[in-house]
CSV table of C-alpha atoms in Angstrom, one decimal:
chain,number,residue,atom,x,y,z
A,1,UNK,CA,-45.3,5.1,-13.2
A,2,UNK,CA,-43.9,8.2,-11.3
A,3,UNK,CA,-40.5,8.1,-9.8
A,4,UNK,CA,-39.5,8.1,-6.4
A,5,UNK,CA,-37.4,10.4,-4.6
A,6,UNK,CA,-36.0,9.2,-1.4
A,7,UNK,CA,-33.5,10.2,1.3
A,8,UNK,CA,-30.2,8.8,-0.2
A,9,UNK,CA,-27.5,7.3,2.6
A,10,UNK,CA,-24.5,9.8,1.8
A,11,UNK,CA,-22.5,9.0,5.0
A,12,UNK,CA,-21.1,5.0,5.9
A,13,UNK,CA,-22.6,5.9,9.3
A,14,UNK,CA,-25.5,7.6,8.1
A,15,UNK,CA,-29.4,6.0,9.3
A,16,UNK,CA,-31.4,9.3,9.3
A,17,UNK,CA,-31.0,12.0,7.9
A,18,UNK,CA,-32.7,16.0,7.2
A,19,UNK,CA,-33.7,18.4,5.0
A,20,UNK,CA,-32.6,21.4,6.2
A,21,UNK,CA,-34.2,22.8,2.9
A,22,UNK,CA,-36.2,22.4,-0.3
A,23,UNK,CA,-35.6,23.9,-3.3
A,24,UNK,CA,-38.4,23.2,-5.2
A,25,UNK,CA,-42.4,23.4,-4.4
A,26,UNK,CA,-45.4,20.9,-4.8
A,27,UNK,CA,-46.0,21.2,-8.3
A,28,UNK,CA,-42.9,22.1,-9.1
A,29,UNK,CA,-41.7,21.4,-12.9
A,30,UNK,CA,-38.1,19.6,-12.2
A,31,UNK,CA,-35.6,18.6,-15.1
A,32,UNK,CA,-33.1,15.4,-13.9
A,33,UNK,CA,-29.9,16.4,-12.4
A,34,UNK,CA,-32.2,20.0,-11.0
A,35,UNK,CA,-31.3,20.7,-7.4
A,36,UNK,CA,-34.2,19.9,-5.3
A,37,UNK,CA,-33.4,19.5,-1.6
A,38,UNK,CA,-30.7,19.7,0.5
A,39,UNK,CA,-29.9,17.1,3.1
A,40,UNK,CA,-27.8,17.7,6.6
A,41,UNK,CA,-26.5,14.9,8.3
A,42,UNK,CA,-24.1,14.8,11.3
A,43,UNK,CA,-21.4,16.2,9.3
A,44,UNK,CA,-22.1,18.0,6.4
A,45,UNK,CA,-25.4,19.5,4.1
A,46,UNK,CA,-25.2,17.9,0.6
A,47,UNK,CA,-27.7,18.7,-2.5
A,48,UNK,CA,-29.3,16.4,-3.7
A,49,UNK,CA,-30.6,16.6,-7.1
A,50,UNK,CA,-33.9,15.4,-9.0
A,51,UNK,CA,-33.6,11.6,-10.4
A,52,UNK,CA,-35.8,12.4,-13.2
A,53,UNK,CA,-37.8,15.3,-14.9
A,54,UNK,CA,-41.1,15.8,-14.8
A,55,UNK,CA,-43.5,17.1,-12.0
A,56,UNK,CA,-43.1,17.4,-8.6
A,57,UNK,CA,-45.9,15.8,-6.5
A,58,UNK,CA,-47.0,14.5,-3.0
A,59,UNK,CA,-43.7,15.9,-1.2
A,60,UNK,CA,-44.1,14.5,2.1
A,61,UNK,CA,-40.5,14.5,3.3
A,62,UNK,CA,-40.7,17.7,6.1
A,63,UNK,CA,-38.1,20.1,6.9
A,64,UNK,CA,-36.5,19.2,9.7
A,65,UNK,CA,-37.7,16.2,10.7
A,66,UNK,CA,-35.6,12.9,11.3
A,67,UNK,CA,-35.9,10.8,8.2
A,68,UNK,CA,-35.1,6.9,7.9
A,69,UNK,CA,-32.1,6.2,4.9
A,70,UNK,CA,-34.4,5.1,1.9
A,71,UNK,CA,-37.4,6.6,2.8
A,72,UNK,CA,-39.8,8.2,0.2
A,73,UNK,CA,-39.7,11.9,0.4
A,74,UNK,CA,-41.7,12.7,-2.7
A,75,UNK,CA,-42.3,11.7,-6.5
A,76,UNK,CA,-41.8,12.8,-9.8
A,77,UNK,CA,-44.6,12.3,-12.7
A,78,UNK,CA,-43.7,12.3,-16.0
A,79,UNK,CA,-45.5,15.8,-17.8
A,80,UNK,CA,-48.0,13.6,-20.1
A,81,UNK,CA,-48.9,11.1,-16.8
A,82,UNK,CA,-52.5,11.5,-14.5
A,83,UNK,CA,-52.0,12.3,-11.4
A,84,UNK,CA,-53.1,10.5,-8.4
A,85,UNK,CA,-52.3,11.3,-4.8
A,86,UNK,CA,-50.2,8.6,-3.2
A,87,UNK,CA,-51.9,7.3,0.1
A,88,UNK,CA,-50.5,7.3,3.2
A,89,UNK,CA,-49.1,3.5,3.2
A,90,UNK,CA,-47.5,4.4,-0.3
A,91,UNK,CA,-46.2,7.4,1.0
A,92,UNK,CA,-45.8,6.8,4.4
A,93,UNK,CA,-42.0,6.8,5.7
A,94,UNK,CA,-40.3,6.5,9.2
A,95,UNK,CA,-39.9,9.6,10.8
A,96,UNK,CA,-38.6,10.9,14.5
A,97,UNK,CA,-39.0,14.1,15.6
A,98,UNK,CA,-36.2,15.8,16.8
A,99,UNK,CA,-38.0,19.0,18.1
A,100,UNK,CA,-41.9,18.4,18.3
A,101,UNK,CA,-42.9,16.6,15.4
A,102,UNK,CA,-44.5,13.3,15.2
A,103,UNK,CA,-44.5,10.5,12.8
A,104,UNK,CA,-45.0,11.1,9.4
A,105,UNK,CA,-44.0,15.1,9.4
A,106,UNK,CA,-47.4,16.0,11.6
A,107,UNK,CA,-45.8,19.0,13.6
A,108,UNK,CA,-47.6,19.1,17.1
A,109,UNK,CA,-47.6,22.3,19.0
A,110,UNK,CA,-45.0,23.5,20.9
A,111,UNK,CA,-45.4,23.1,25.0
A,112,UNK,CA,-42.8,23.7,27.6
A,113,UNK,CA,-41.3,22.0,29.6
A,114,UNK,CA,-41.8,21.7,33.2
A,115,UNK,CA,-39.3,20.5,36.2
A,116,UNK,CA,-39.7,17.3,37.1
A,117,UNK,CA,-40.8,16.3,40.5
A,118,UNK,CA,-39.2,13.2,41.6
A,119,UNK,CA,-42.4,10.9,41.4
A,120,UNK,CA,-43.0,11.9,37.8
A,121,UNK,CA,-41.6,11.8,34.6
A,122,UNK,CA,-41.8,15.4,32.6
A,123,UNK,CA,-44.7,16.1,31.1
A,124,UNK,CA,-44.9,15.8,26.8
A,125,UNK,CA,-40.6,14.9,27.0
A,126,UNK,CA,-39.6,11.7,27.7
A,127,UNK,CA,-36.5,12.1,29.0
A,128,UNK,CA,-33.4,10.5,28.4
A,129,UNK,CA,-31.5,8.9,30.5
A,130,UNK,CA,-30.6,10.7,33.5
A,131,UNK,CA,-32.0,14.0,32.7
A,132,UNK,CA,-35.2,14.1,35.0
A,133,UNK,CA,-32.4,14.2,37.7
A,134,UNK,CA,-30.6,17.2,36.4
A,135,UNK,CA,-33.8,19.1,35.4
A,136,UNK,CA,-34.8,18.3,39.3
A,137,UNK,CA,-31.4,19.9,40.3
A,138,UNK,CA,-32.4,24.0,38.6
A,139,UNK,CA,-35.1,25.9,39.6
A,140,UNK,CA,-37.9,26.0,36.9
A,141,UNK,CA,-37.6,29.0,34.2
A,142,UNK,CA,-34.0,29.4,35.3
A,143,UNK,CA,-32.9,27.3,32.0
A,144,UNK,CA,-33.9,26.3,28.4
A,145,UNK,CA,-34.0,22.6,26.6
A,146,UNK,CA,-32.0,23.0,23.1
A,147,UNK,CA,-32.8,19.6,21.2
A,148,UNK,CA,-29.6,17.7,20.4
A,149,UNK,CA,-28.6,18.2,16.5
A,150,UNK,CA,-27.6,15.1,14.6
A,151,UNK,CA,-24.0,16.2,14.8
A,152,UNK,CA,-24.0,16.8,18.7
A,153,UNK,CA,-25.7,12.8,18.4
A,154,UNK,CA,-23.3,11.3,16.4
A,155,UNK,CA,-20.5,13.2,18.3
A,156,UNK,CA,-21.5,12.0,22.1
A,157,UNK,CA,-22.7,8.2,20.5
A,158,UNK,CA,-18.8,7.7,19.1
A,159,UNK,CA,-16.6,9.4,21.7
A,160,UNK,CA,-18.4,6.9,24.0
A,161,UNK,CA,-17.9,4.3,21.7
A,162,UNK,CA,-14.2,5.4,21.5
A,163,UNK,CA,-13.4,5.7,25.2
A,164,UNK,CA,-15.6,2.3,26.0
A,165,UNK,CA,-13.8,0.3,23.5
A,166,UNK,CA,-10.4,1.5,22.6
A,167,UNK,CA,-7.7,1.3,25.5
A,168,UNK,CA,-6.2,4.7,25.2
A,169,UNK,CA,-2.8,5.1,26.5
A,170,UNK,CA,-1.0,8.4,26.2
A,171,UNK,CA,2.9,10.1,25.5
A,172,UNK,CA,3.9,13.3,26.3
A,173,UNK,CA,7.0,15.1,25.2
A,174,UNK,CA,8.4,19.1,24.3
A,175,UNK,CA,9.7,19.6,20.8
A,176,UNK,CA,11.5,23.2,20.4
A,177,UNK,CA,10.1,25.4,17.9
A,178,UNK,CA,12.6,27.5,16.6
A,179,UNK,CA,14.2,26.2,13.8
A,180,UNK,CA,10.7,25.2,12.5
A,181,UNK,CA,9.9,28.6,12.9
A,182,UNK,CA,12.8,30.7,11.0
A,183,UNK,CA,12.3,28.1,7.9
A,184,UNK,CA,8.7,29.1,8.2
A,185,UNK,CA,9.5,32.5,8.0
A,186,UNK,CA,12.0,31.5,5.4
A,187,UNK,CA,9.3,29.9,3.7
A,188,UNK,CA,6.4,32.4,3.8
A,189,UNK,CA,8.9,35.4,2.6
A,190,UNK,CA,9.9,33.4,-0.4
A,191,UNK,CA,6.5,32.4,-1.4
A,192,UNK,CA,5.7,34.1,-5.1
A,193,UNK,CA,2.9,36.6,-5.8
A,194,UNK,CA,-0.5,36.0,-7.2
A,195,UNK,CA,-3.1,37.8,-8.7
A,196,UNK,CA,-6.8,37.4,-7.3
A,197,UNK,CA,-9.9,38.9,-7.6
A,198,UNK,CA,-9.1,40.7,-4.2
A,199,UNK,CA,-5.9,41.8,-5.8
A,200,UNK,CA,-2.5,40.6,-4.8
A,201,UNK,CA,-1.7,37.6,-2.3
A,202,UNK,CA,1.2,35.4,-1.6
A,203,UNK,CA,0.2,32.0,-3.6
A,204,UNK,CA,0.6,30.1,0.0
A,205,UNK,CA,1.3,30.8,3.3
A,206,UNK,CA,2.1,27.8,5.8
A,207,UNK,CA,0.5,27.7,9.7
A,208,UNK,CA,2.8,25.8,11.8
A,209,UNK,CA,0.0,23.5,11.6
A,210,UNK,CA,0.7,22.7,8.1
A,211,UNK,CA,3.9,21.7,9.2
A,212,UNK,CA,3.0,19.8,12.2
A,213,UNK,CA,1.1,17.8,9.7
A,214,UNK,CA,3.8,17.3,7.4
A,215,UNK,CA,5.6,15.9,10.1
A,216,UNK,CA,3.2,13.5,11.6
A,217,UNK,CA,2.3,11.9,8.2
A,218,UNK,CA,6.6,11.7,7.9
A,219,UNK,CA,6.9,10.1,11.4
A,220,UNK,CA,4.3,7.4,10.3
A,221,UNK,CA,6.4,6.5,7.2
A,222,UNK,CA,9.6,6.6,9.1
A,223,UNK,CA,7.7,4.3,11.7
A,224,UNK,CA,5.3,1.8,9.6
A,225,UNK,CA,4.5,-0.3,12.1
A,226,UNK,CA,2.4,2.4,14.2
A,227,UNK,CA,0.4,3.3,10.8
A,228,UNK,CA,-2.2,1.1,11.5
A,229,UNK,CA,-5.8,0.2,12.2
A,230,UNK,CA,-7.1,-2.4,14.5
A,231,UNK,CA,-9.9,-4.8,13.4
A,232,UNK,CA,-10.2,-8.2,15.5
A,233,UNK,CA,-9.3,-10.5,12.3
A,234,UNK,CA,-6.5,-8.6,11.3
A,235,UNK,CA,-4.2,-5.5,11.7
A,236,UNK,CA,-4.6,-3.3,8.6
A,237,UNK,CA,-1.0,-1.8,7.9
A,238,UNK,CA,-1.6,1.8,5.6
A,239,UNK,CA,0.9,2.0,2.5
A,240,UNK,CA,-0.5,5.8,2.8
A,241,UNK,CA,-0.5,8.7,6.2
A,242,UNK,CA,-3.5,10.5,5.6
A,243,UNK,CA,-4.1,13.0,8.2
A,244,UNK,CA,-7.5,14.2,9.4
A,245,UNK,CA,-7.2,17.3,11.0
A,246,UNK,CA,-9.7,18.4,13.6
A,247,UNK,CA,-11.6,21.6,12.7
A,248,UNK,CA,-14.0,23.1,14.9
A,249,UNK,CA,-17.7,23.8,13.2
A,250,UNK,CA,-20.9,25.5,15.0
A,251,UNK,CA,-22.4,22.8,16.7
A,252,UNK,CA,-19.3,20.5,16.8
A,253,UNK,CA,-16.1,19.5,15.0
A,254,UNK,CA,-15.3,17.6,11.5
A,255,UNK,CA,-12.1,15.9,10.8
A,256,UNK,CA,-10.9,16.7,7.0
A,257,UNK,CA,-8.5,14.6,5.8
A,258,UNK,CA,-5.2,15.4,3.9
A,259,UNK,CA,-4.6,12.0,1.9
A,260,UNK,CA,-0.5,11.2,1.1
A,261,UNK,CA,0.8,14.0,3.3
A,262,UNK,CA,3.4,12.5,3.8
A,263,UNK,CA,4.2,12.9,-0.1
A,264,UNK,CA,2.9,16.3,-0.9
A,265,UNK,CA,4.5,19.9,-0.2
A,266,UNK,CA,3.6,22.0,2.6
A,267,UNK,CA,2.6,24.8,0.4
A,268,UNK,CA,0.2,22.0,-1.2
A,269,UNK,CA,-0.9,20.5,2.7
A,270,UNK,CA,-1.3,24.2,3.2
A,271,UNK,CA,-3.3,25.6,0.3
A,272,UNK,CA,-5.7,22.3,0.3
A,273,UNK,CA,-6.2,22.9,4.2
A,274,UNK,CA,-7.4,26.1,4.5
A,275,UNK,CA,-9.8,24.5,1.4
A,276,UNK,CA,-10.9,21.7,3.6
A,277,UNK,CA,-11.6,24.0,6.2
A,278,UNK,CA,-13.8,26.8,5.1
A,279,UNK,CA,-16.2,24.0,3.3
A,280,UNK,CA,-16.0,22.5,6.5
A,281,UNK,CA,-17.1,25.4,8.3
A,282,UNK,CA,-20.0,25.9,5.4
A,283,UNK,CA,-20.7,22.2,5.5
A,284,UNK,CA,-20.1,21.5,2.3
A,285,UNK,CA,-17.2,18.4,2.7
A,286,UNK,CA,-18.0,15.5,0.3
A,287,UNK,CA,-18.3,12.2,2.8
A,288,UNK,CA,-15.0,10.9,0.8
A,289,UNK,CA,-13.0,14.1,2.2
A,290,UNK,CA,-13.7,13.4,5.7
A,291,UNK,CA,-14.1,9.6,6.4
A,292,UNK,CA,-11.3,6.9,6.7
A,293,UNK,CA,-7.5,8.7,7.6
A,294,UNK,CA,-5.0,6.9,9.3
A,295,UNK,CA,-4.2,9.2,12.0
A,296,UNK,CA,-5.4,12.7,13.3
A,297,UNK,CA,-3.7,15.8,14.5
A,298,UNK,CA,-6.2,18.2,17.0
A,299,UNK,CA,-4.4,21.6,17.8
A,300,UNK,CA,-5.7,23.7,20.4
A,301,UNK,CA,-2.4,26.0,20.8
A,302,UNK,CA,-3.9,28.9,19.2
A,303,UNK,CA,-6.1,29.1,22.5
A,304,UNK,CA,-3.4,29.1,24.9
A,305,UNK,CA,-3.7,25.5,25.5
A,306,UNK,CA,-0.3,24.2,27.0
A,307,UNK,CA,-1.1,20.2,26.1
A,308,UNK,CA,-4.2,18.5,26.6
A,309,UNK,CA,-5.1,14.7,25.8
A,310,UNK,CA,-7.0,14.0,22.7
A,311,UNK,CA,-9.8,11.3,22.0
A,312,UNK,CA,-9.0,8.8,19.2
A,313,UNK,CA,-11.0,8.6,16.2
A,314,UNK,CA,-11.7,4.9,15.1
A,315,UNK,CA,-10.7,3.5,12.3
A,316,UNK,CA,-7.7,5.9,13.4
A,317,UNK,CA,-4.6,3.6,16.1
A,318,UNK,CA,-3.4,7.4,17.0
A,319,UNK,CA,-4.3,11.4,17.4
A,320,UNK,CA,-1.6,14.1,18.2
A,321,UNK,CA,-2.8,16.7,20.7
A,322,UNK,CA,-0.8,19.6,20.1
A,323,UNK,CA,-0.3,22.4,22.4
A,324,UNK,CA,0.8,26.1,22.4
A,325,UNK,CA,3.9,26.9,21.6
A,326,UNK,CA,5.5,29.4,24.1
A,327,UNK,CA,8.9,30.6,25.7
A,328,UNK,CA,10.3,28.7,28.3
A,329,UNK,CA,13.5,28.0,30.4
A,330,UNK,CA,15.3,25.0,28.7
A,331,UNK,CA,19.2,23.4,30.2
A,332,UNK,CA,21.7,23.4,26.8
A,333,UNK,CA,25.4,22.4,28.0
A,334,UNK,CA,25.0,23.0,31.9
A,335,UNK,CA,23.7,26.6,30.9
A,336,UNK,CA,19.9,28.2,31.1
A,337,UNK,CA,18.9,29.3,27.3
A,338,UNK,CA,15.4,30.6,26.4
A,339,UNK,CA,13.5,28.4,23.4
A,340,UNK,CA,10.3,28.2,22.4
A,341,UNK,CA,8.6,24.7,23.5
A,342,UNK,CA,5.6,22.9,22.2
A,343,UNK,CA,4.1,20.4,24.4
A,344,UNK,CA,2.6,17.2,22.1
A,345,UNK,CA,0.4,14.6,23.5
A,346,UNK,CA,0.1,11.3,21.2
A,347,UNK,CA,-3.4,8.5,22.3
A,348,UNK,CA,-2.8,5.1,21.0
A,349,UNK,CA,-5.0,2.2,20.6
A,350,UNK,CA,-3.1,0.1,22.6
A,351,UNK,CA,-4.2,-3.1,20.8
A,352,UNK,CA,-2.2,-1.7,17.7
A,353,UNK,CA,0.1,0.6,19.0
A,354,UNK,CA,2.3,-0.6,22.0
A,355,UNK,CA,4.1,1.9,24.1
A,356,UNK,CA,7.5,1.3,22.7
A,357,UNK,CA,6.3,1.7,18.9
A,358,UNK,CA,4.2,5.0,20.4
A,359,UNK,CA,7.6,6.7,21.5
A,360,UNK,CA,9.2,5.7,18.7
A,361,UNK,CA,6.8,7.1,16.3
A,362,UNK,CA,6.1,10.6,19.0
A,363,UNK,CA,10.5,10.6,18.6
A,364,UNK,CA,10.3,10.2,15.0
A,365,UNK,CA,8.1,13.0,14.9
A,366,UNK,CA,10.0,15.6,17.4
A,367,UNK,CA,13.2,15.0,15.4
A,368,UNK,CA,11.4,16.6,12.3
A,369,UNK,CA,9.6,19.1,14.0
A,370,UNK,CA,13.0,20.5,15.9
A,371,UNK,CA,15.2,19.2,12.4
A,372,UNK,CA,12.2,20.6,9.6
A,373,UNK,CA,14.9,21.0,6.3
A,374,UNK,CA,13.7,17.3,6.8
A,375,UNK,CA,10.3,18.5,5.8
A,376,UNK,CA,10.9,19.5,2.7
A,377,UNK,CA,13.2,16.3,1.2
């Protein structure tokens, strides 16, 4: 019997999937554990390799194309077996098109799309909802129609899901930066030299992100209570802070997480960051290096951005906004001094994380950030 290759489920929240490529051709000779397609979901591509070794026949699995979890994509037949094409019920698998292709991988031809007059839907594009009355709104020719990407999907379905059913409630306070920044300094001038192949480089150097994270997963230990998730049986209390940390990708974002920050150096947080982030950016993160966390820190500061109000992540009670640090006028002793301020913005689930536990934790975390030899104890 020949062996089946199907679209495996690589994410928790995974029901379709894509191959953004195949490595391997009808007819193909494939030895198990070979490479043979690679599959993009809404976060990441992954490979995913042959299940056994033999010949590669009746590959039916389209590039592209929206594929159901499970479906059959194409088989393997031993060297020595007969061949005989699979029919179309054997082979046949759920597919949506995502960009003018039907059922089953047929690709129909490409038409555009007209405005829609009031009385009539759009021609060949069932819209969804609402868009006949924004496409009604622009003259026609004057824009384009880019399909939605599973990403830019799974992005819109769970920040609605996260603003529908989670009772955000938000804190806002200034931490000063300076002490955080001369250890940083300290820090980064101490750090000892390493050979690579692009010759020699300091073997870290910390962001004051890496410390902001540092902090955040401290503040959760020092505040227990407010490391938690809500489910409605239970509340799950974390004996860990894992951090995700917002990274921005083409099409979207991705949250990597850093598990036990709160127990690893900042020239480790560091060094495994800017890891997490370039295979982030190449969409290469394993689904186990970007799902679960117990909080999240989102840092727009190196735009300019003063403070802002971030959207929780479920299974996540919490998300630190963190804004720009910048000089500003502060009062010390009845006298005007000049400091440099960073505005922080903390959303909590308010069905785990009441408003007094929220400013403890947000104080918790300001007294590390403006107190960081704490950081490194």
């Amino acid at each position: 019997m020949p062996t089946e290759v199907i679209l495996p489920k690589v994410d928790m929240d995974m029901a379709t999937g894509q191959i953004s490529r195949w490595f391997a051709e009808e007819g193909a000779h494939v030895k198990k554990g070979d490479v043979l397609f690679e599959i993009e979901t809404d976060k990441a591509a992954m490979e995913i390799d042959a299940p056994a070794s033999g010949v590669l026949r009746d590959v039916t699995g389209k590039e592209g194309v929206d594929i159901a979890v499970g479906a059959a994509v194409a088989w393997i037949y031993a060297e020595d077996e007969s061949y005989a094409p699979i029919s179309p019920l054997e082979g046949e698998m759920s597919t949506k098109s995502t960009d003018g292709v039907a059922s089953g991988g047929t690709a129909l031809e490409p038409r555009p799309v007209e405005p829609t007059p009031p009385d009539r839907p759009a021609a060949g594009h069932p819209p969804l909802k609402g868009e006949g009355d924004v496409l009604r709104l622009f003259e026609e020719g004057s824009y384009d129609l880019v399909p939605h990407d599973n990403m830019r999907k799974t992005i819109a379905r769970r920040l609605v899901e996260a603003k529908t059913t989670i009772p955000h409630f938000y804190l806002t306070l200034d931490c000063e930066l300076d002490a955080l920044l001369a250890l940083r300094t300290q820090i980064n001038a101490a750090a000892p030299v390493k050979k690579t192949d692009k010759g020699d480089a300091p073997a870290y150097k910390l962001s004051v992100n890496d410390m902001v994270i540092k902090a955040m997963a401290m503040a959760l230990k020092a505040v227990p209570d407010a490391n938690a998730s809500w489910t409605e049986s239970a509340m799950v209390k974390h004996k860990h802070a894992d951090v995700g940390v917002a990274v921005s990708i083409p099409g979207g974002l991705i949250t990597p997480i850093i598990r036990h920050a709160d127990e690893k150096t900042l020239s480790t947080i560091s060094n495994e960051m800017k890891d997490l982030a370039s295979r982030a950016r190449s969409r290469k993160l394993k689904p186990e290096e970007y799902q679960g966390g117990t909080t999240a820190v989102s840092n727009l500061g190196m735009f300019g951005i003063k403070d802002f109000a971030a959207v929780i992540n479920p299974p996540h009670a919490t998300i630190l906004a963190v804004g720009a640090g910048e000089e500003r006028a502060v009062v010390k002793n009845g006298e005007i001094k000049i400091a440099t301020v960073m505005s922080v913005t903390l959303s909590t689930d308010h069905r785990a994380v009441d408003g007094a536990l929220g400013a403890e934790l947000l104080v918790a975390f300001k007294r590390l950030v403006e107190n960081p030899m704490g950081l490194l104890v």
